[in-house]
PDB file of C-alpha atoms in Angstrom:
ATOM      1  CA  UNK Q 288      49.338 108.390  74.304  1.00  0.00           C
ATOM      2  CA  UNK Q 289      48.947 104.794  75.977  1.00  0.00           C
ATOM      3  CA  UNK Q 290      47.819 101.666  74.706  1.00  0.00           C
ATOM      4  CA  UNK Q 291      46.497  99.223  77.144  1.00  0.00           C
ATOM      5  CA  UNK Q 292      44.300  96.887  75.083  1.00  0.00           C
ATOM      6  CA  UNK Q 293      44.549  94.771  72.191  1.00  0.00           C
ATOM      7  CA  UNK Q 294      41.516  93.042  70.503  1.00  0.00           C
ATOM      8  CA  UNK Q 295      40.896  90.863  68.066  1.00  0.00           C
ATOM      9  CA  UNK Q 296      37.805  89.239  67.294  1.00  0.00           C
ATOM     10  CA  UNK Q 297      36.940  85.987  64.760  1.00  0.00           C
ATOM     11  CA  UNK Q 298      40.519  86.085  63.474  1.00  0.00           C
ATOM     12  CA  UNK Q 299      42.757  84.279  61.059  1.00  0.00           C
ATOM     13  CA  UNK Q 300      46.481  84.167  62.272  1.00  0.00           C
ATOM     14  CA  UNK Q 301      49.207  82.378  59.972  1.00  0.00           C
ATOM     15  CA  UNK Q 302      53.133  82.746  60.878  1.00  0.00           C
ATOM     16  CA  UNK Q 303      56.008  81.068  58.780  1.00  0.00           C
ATOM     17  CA  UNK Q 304      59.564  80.717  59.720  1.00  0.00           C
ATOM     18  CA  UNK Q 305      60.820  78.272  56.276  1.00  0.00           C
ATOM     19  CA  UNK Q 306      64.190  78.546  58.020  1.00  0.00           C
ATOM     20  CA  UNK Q 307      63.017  75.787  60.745  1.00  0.00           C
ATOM     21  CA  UNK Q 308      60.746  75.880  58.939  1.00  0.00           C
ATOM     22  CA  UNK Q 309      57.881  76.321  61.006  1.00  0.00           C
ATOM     23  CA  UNK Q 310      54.660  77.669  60.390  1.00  0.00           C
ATOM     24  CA  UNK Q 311      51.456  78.415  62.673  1.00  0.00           C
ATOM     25  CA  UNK Q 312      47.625  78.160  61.733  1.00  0.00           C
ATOM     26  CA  UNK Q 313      44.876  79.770  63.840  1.00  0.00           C
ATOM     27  CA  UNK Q 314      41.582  80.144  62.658  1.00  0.00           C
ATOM     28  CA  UNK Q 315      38.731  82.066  64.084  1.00  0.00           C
ATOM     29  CA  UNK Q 316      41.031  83.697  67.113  1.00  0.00           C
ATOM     30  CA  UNK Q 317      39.626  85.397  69.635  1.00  0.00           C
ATOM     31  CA  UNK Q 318      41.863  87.721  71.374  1.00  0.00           C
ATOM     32  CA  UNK Q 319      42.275  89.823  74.568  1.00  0.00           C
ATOM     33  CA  UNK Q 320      45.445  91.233  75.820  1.00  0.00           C
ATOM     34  CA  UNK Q 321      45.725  94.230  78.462  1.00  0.00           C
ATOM     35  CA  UNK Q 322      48.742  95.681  80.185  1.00  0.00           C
ATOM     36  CA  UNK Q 323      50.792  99.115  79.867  1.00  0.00           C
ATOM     37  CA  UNK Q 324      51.905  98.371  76.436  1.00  0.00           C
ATOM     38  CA  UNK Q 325      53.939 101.801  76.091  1.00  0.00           C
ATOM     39  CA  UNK Q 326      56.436 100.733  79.038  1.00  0.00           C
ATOM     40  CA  UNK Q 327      59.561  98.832  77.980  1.00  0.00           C
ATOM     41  CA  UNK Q 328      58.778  96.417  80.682  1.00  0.00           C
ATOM     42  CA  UNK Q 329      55.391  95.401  81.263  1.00  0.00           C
ATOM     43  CA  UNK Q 330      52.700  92.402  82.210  1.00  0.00           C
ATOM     44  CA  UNK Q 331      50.551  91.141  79.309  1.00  0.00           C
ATOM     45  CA  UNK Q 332      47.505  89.684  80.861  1.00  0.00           C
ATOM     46  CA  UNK Q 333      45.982  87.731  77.683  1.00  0.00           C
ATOM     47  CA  UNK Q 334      42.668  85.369  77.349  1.00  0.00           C
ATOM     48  CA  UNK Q 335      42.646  83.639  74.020  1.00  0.00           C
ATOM     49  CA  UNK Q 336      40.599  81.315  72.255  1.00  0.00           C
ATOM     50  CA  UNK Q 337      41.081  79.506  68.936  1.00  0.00           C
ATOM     51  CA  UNK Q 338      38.565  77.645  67.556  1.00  0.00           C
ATOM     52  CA  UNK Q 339      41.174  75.500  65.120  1.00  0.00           C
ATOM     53  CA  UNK Q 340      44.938  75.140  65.757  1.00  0.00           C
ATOM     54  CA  UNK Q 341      47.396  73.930  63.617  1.00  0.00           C
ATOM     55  CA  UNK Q 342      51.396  73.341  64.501  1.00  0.00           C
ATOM     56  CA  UNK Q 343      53.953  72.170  61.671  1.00  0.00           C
ATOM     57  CA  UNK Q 344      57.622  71.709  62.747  1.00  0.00           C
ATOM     58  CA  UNK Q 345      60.001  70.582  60.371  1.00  0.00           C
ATOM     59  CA  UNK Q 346      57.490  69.679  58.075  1.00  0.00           C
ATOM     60  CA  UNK Q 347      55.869  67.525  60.205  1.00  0.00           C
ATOM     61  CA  UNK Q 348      52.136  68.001  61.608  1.00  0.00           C
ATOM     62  CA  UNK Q 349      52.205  68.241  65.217  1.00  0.00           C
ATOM     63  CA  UNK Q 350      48.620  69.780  66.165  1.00  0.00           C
ATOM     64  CA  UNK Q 351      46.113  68.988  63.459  1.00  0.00           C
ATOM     65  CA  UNK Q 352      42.667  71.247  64.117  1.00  0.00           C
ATOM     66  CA  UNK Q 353      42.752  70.903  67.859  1.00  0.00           C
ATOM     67  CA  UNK Q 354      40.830  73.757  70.101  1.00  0.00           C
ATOM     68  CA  UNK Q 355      42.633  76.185  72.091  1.00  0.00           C
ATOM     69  CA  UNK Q 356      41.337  78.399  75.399  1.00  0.00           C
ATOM     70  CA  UNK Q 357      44.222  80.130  77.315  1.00  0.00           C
ATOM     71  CA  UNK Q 358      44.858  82.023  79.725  1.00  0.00           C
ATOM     72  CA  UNK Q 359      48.084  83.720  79.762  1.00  0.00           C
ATOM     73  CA  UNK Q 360      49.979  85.560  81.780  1.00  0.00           C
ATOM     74  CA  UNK Q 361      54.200  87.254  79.767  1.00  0.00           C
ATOM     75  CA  UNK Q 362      56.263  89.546  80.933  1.00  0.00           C
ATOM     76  CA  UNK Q 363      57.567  91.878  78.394  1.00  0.00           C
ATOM     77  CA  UNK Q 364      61.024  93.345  78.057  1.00  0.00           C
ATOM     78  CA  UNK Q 365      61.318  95.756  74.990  1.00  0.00           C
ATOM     79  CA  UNK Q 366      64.910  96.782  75.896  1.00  0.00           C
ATOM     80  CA  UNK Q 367      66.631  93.255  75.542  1.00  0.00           C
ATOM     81  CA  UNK Q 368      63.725  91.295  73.486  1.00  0.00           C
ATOM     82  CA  UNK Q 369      62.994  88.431  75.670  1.00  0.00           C
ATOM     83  CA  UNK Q 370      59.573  87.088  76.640  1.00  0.00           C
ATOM     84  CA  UNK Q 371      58.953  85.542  79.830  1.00  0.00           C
ATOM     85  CA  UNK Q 372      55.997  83.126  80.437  1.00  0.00           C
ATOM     86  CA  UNK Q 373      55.368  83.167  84.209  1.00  0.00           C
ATOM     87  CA  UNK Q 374      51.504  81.627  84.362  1.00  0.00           C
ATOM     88  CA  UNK Q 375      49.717  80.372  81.527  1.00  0.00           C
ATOM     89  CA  UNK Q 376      46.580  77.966  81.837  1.00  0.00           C
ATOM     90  CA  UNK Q 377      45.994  76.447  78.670  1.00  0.00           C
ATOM     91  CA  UNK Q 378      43.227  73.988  77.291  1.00  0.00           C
ATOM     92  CA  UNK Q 379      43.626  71.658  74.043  1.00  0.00           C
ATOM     93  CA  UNK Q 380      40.823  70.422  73.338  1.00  0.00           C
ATOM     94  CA  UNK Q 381      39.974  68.882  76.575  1.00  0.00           C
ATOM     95  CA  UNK Q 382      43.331  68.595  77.961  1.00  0.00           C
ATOM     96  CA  UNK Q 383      44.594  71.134  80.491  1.00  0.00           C
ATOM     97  CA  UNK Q 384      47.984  71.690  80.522  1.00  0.00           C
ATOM     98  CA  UNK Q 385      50.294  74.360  82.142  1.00  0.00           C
ATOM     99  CA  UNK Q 386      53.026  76.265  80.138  1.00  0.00           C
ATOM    100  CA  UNK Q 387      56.151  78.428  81.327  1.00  0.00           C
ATOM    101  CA  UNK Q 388      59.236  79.204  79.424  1.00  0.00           C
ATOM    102  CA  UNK Q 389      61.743  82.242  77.734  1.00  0.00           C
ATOM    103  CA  UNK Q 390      61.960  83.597  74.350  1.00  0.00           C
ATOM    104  CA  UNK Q 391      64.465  85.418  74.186  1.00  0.00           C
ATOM    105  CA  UNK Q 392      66.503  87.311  71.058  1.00  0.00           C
ATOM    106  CA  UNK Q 393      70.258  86.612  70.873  1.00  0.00           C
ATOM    107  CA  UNK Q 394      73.031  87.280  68.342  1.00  0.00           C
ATOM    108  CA  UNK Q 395      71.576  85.179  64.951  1.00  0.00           C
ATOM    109  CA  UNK Q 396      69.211  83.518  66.567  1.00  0.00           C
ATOM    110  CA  UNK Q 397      66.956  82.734  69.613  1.00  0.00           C
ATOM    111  CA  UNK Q 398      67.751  81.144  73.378  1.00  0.00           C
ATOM    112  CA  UNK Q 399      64.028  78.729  73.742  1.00  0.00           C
ATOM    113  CA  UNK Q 400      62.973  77.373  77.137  1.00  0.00           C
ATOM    114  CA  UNK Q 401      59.608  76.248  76.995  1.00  0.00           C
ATOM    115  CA  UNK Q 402      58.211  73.844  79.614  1.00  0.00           C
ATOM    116  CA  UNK Q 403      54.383  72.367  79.038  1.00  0.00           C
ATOM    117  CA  UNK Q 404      53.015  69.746  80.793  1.00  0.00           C
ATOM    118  CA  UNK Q 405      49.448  68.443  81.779  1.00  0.00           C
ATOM    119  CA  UNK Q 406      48.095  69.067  85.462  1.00  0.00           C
ATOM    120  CA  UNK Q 407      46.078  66.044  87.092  1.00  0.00           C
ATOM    121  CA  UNK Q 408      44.489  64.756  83.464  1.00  0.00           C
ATOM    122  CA  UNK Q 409      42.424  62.040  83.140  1.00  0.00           C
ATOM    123  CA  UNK Q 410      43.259  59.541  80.068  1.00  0.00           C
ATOM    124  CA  UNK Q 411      40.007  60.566  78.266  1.00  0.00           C
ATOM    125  CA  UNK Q 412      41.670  64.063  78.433  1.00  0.00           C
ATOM    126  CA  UNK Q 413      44.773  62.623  76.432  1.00  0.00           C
ATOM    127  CA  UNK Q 414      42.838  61.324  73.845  1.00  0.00           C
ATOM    128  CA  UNK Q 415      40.939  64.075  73.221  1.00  0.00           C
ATOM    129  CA  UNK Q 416      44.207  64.780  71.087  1.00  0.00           C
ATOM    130  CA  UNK Q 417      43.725  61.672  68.770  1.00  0.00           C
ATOM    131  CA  UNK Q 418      43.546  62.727  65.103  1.00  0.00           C
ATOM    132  CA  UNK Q 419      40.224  64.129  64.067  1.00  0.00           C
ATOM    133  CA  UNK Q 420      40.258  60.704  61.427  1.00  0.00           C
ATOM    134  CA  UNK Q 421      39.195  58.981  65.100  1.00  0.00           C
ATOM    135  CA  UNK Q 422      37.411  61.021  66.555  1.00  0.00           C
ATOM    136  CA  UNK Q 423      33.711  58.906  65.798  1.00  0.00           C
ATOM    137  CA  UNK Q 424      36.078  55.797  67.330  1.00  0.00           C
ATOM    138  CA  UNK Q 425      37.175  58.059  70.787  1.00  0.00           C
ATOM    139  CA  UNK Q 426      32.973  58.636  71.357  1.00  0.00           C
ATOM    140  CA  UNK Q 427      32.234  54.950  71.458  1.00  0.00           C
ATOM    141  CA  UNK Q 428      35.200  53.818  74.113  1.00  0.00           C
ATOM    142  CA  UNK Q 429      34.552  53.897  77.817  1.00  0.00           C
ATOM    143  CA  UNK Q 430      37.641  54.914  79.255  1.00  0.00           C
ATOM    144  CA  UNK Q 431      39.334  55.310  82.310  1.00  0.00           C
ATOM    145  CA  UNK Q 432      42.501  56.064  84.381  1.00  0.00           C
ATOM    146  CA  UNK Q 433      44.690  59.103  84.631  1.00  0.00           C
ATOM    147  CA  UNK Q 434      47.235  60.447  82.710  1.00  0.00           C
ATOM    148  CA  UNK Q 435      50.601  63.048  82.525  1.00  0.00           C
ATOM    149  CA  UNK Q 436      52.467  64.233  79.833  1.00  0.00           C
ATOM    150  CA  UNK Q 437      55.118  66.869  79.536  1.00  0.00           C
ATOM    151  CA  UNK Q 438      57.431  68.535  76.701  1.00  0.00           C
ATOM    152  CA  UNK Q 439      60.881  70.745  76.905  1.00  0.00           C
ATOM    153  CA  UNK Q 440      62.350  72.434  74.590  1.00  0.00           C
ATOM    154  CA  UNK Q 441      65.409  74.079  75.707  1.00  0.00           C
ATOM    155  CA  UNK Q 442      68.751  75.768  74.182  1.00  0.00           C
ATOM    156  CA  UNK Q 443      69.760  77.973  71.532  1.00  0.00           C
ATOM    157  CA  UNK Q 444      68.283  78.371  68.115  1.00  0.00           C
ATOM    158  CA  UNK Q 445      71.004  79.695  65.937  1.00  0.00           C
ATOM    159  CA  UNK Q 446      70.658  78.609  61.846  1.00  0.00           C
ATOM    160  CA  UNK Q 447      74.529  79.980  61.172  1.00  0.00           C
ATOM    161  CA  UNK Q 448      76.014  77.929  63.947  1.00  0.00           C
ATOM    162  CA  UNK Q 449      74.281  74.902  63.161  1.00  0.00           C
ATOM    163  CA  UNK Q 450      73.170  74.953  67.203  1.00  0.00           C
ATOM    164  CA  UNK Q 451      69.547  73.377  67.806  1.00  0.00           C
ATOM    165  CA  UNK Q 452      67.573  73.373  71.499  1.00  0.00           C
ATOM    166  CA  UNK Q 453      66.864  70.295  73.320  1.00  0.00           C
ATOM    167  CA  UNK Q 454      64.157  68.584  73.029  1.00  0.00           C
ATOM    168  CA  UNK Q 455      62.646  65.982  75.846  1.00  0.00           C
ATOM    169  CA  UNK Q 456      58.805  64.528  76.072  1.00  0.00           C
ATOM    170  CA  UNK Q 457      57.277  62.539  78.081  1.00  0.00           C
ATOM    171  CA  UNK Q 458      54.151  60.164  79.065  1.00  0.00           C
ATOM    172  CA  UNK Q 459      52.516  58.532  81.741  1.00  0.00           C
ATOM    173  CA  UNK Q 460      49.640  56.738  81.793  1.00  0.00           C
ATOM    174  CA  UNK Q 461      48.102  55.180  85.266  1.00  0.00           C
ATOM    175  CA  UNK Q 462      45.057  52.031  85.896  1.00  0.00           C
ATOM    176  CA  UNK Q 463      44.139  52.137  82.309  1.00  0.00           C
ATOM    177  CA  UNK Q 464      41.165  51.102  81.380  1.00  0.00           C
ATOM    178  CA  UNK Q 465      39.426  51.322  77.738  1.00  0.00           C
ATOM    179  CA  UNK Q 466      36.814  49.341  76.062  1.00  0.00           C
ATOM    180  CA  UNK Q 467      35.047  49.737  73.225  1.00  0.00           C
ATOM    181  CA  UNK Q 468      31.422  50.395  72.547  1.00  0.00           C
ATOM    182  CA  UNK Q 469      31.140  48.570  76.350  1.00  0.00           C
ATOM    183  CA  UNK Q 470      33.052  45.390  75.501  1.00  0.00           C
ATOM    184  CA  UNK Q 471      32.894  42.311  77.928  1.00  0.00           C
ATOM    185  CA  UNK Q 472      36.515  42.070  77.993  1.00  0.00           C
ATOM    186  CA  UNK Q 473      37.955  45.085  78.515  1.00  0.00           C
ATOM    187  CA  UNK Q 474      41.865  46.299  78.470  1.00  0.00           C
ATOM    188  CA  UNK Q 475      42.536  46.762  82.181  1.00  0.00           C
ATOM    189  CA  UNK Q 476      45.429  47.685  83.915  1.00  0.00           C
ATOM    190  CA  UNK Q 477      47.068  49.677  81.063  1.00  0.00           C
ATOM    191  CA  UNK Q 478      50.223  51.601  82.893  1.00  0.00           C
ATOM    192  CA  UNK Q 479      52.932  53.211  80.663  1.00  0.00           C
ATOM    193  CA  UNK Q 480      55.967  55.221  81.165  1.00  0.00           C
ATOM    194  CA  UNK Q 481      57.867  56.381  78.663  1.00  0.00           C
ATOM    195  CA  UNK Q 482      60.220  59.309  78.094  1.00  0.00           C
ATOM    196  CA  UNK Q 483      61.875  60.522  74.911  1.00  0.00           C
ATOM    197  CA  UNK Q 484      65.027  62.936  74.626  1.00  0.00           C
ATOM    198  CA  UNK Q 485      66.176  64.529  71.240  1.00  0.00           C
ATOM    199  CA  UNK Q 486      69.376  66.557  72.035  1.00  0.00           C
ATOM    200  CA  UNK Q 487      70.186  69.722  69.684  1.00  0.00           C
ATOM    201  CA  UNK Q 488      67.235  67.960  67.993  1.00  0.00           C
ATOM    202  CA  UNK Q 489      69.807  65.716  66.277  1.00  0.00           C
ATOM    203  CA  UNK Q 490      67.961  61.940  65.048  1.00  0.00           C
ATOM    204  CA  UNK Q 491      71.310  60.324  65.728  1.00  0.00           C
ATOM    205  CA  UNK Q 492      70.850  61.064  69.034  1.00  0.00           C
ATOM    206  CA  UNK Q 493      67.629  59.847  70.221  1.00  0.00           C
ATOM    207  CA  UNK Q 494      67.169  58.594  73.409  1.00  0.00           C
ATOM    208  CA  UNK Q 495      63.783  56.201  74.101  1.00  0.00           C
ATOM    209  CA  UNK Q 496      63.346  54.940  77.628  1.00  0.00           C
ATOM    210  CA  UNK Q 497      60.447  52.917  77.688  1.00  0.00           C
ATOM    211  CA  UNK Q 498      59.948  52.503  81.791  1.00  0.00           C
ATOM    212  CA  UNK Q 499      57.249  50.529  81.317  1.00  0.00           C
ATOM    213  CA  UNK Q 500      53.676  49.317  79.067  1.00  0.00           C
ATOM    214  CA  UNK Q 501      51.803  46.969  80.260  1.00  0.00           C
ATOM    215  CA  UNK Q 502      48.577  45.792  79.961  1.00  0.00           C
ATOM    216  CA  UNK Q 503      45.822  43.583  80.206  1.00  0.00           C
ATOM    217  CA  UNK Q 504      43.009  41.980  78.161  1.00  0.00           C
ATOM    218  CA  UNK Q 505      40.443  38.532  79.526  1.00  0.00           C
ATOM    219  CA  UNK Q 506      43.135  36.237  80.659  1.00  0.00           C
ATOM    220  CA  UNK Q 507      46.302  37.216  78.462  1.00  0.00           C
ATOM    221  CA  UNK Q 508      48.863  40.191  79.677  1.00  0.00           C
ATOM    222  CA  UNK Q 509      51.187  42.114  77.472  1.00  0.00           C
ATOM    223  CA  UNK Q 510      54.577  43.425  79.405  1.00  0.00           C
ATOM    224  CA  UNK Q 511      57.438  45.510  77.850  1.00  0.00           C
ATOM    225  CA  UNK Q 512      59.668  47.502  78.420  1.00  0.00           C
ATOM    226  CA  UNK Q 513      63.317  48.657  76.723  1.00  0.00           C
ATOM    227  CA  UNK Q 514      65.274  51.204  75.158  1.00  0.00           C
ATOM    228  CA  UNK Q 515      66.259  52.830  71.705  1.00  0.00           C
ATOM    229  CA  UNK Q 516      69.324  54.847  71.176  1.00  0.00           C
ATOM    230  CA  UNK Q 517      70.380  56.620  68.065  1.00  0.00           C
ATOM    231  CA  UNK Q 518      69.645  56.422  64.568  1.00  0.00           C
ATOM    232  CA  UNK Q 519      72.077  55.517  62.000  1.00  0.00           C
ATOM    233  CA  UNK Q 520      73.578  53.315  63.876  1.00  0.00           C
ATOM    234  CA  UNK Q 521      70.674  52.790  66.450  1.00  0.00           C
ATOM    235  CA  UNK Q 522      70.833  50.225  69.379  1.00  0.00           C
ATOM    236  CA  UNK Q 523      67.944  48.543  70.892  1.00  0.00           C
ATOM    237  CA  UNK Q 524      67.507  46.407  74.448  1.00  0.00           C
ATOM    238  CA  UNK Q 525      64.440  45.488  75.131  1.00  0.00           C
ATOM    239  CA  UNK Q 526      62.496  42.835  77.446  1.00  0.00           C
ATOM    240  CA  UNK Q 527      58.965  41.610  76.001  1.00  0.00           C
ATOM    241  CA  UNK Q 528      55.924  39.019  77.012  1.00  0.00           C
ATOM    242  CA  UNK Q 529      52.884  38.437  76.181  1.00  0.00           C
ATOM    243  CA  UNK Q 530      49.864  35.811  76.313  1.00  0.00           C
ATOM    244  CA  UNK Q 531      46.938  37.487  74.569  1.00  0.00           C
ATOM    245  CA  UNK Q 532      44.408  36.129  72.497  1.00  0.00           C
ATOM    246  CA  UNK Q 533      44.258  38.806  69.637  1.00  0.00           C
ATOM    247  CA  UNK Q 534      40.785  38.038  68.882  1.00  0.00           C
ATOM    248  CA  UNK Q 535      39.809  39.425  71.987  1.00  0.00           C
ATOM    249  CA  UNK Q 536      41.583  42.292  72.138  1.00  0.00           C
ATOM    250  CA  UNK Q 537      40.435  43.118  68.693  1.00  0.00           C
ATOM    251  CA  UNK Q 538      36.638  43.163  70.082  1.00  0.00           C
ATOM    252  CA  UNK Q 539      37.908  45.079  73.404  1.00  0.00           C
ATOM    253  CA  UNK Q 540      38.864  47.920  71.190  1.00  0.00           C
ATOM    254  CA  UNK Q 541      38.282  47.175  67.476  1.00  0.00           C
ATOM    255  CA  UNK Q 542      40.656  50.161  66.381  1.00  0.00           C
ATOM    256  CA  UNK Q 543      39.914  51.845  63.022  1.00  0.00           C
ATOM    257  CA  UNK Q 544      41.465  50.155  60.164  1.00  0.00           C
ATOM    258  CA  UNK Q 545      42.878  46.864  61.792  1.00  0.00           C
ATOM    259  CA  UNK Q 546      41.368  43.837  62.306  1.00  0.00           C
ATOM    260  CA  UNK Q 547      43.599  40.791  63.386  1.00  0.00           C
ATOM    261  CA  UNK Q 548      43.528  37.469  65.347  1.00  0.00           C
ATOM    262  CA  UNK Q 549      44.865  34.655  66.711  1.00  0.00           C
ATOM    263  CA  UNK Q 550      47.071  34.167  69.258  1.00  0.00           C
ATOM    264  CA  UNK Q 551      50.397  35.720  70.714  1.00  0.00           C
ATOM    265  CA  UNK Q 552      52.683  34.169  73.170  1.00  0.00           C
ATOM    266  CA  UNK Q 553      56.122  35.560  73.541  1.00  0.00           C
ATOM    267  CA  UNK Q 554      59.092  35.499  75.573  1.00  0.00           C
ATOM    268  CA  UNK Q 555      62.031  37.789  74.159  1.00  0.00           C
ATOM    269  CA  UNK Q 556      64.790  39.695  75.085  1.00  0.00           C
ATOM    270  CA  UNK Q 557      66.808  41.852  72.092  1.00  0.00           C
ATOM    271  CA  UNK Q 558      70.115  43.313  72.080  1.00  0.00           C
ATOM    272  CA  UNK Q 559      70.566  44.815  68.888  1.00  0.00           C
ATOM    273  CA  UNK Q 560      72.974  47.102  67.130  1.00  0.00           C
ATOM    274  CA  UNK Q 561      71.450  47.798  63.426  1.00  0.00           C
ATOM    275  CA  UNK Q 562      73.813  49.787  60.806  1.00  0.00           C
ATOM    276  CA  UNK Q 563      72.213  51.852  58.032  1.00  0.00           C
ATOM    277  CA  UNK Q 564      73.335  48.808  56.007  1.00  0.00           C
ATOM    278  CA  UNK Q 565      71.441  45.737  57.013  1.00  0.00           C
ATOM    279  CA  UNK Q 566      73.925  43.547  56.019  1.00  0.00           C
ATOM    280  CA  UNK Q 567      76.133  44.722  58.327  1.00  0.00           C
ATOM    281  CA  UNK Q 568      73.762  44.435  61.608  1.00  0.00           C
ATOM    282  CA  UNK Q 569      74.326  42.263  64.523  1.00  0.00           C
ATOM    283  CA  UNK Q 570      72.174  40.424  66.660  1.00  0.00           C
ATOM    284  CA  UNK Q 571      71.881  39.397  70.171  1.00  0.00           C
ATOM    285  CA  UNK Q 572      68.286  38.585  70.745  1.00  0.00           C
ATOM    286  CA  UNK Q 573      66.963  35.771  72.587  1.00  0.00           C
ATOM    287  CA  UNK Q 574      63.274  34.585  72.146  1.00  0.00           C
ATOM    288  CA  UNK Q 575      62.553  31.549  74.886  1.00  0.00           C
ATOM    289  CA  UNK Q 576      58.883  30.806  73.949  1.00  0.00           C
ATOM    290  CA  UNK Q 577      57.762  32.949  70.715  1.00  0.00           C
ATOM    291  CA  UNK Q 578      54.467  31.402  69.075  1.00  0.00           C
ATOM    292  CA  UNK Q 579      52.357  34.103  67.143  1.00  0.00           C
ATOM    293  CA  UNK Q 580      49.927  33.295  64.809  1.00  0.00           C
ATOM    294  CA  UNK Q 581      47.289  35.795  62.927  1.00  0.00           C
ATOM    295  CA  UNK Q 582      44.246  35.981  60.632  1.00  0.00           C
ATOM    296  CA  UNK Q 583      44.639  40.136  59.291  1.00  0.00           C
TER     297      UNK Q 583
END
């Protein structure tokens, strides 16, 4: 007897893991998957398609009701349980990304190396990821200017050891441009690059390297860039100005739920060490011109 297809049609998946704790919606999965299934090593040609996805890791929301089409291409190995994602095309809602990796099964645990990242996406793509709350916001803003984004999670996954994988993300964002419901005074020139790095997944040691995020809106600019490093204690350096008149970029993009005004000029540098105790923080920040006045 040989198996060589697997179907499923208009499908509800859920998988929990409360030891993460993890757990996986999909609703109305369809599902194709062909290859010699009886062979203890074999090439699982799959094309999937999820109508809503949902991704919770420790108890935090991560993909809220976002559309999935795949196609996906793992090499099996029954003998030492590992899973090896050689070429998988995958779209979310309208952002194609590209995702390769290794699961594989190892004493108490799992060894993760998952690499995703976005091929040659245009912003518009990226914020076809928004929260469905703005989705009726995302249909009225023009918007141009390219986009990349990646995520890594590598390293062991083993509860009795206390051992955690790696986790790194990334974003870059290229000639900006949004505006909303065609505003005269667009944001132009929006460039970003930031990257993020979460070792053993431990919040006391978060990395943020913020390259760069600049933008700009009529006459006024907004430039920044800086790092973050830990939690409890966490250490900040940053490098910030801005001339914008907040009126203005209100109307360029009138975001859902805000409304503000006024003007911002600033000039700041900060080097900051805060303690979990507040009293206990010290400050090194130096503001040369910092004038900011609004009307929320």
């Amino acid at each position: 007897m040989a198996f060589q297809l697997i179907k499923f049609e208009k499908t509800n998946l859920h998988y929990e893991d409360q030891s993460i704790p993890l757990w996986i919606d999909a609703k109305d999965l369809d599902y194709e998957g062909k290859g010699d299934l009886m062979s203890n090593i074999f090439d699982l040609n799959t094309r999937a398609k999820i109508a809503a996805f949902f991704f919770s890791f420790d108890n935090e929301l991560y993909v809220d009701k976002k559309s999935i089409d795949a196609n996906l291409l793992t090499r099996i190995n029954t003998d030492n349980l590992s899973f090896i994602f050689e070429r998988n095309d995958i779209k979310i809602n309208q952002l194609p990304v590209r995702f390769r990796g290794l699961l594989s099964f190892i004493s108490h645990g799992y060894h993760l190396d998952f690499k995703l990242k976005s091929q040659e996406s245009t912003l518009s793509e990226l914020l076809s990821l928004v929260p469905n709350s703005y989705a009726s916001w995302i249909k009225d803003l023009s918007v141009k200017g390219t986009s990349e984004v990646f995520v890594n999670l590598i390293g062991d996954y083993i509860v009795d050891n206390n051992e955690m994988p790696d986790l790194s993300l990334g974003l870059t964002i290229n000639n900006g441009y949004m505006a909303y419901k065609q505003s005269n005074n667009p944001l132009t020139d929006w460039n970003a690059k930031l990257k993020i790095d979460l070792p053993a997944l431990n919040p006391d040691s978060l990395q943020i390297d913020l390259k760069q995020f600049d933008f700009k809106v009529a006459s006024g600019y907004f430039n920044a860039k800086g790092q973050i490093s830990g939690l409890h204690p966490v250490t900040v350096h940053a490098d910030m100005k801005s001339d914008l008149d907040l009126g203005i970029l209100y109307s360029s993009l009138q975001f859902p739920g805000f409304s503000f005004g006024g003007r911002w000029n600033l000039d700041a540098k900060i080097n900051d060490l805060c303690q979990s105790n507040p009293q206990s923080w010290s400050s090194k920040t130096r503001a040369g011109v910092y004038r900011f006045h609004t009307d929320i």
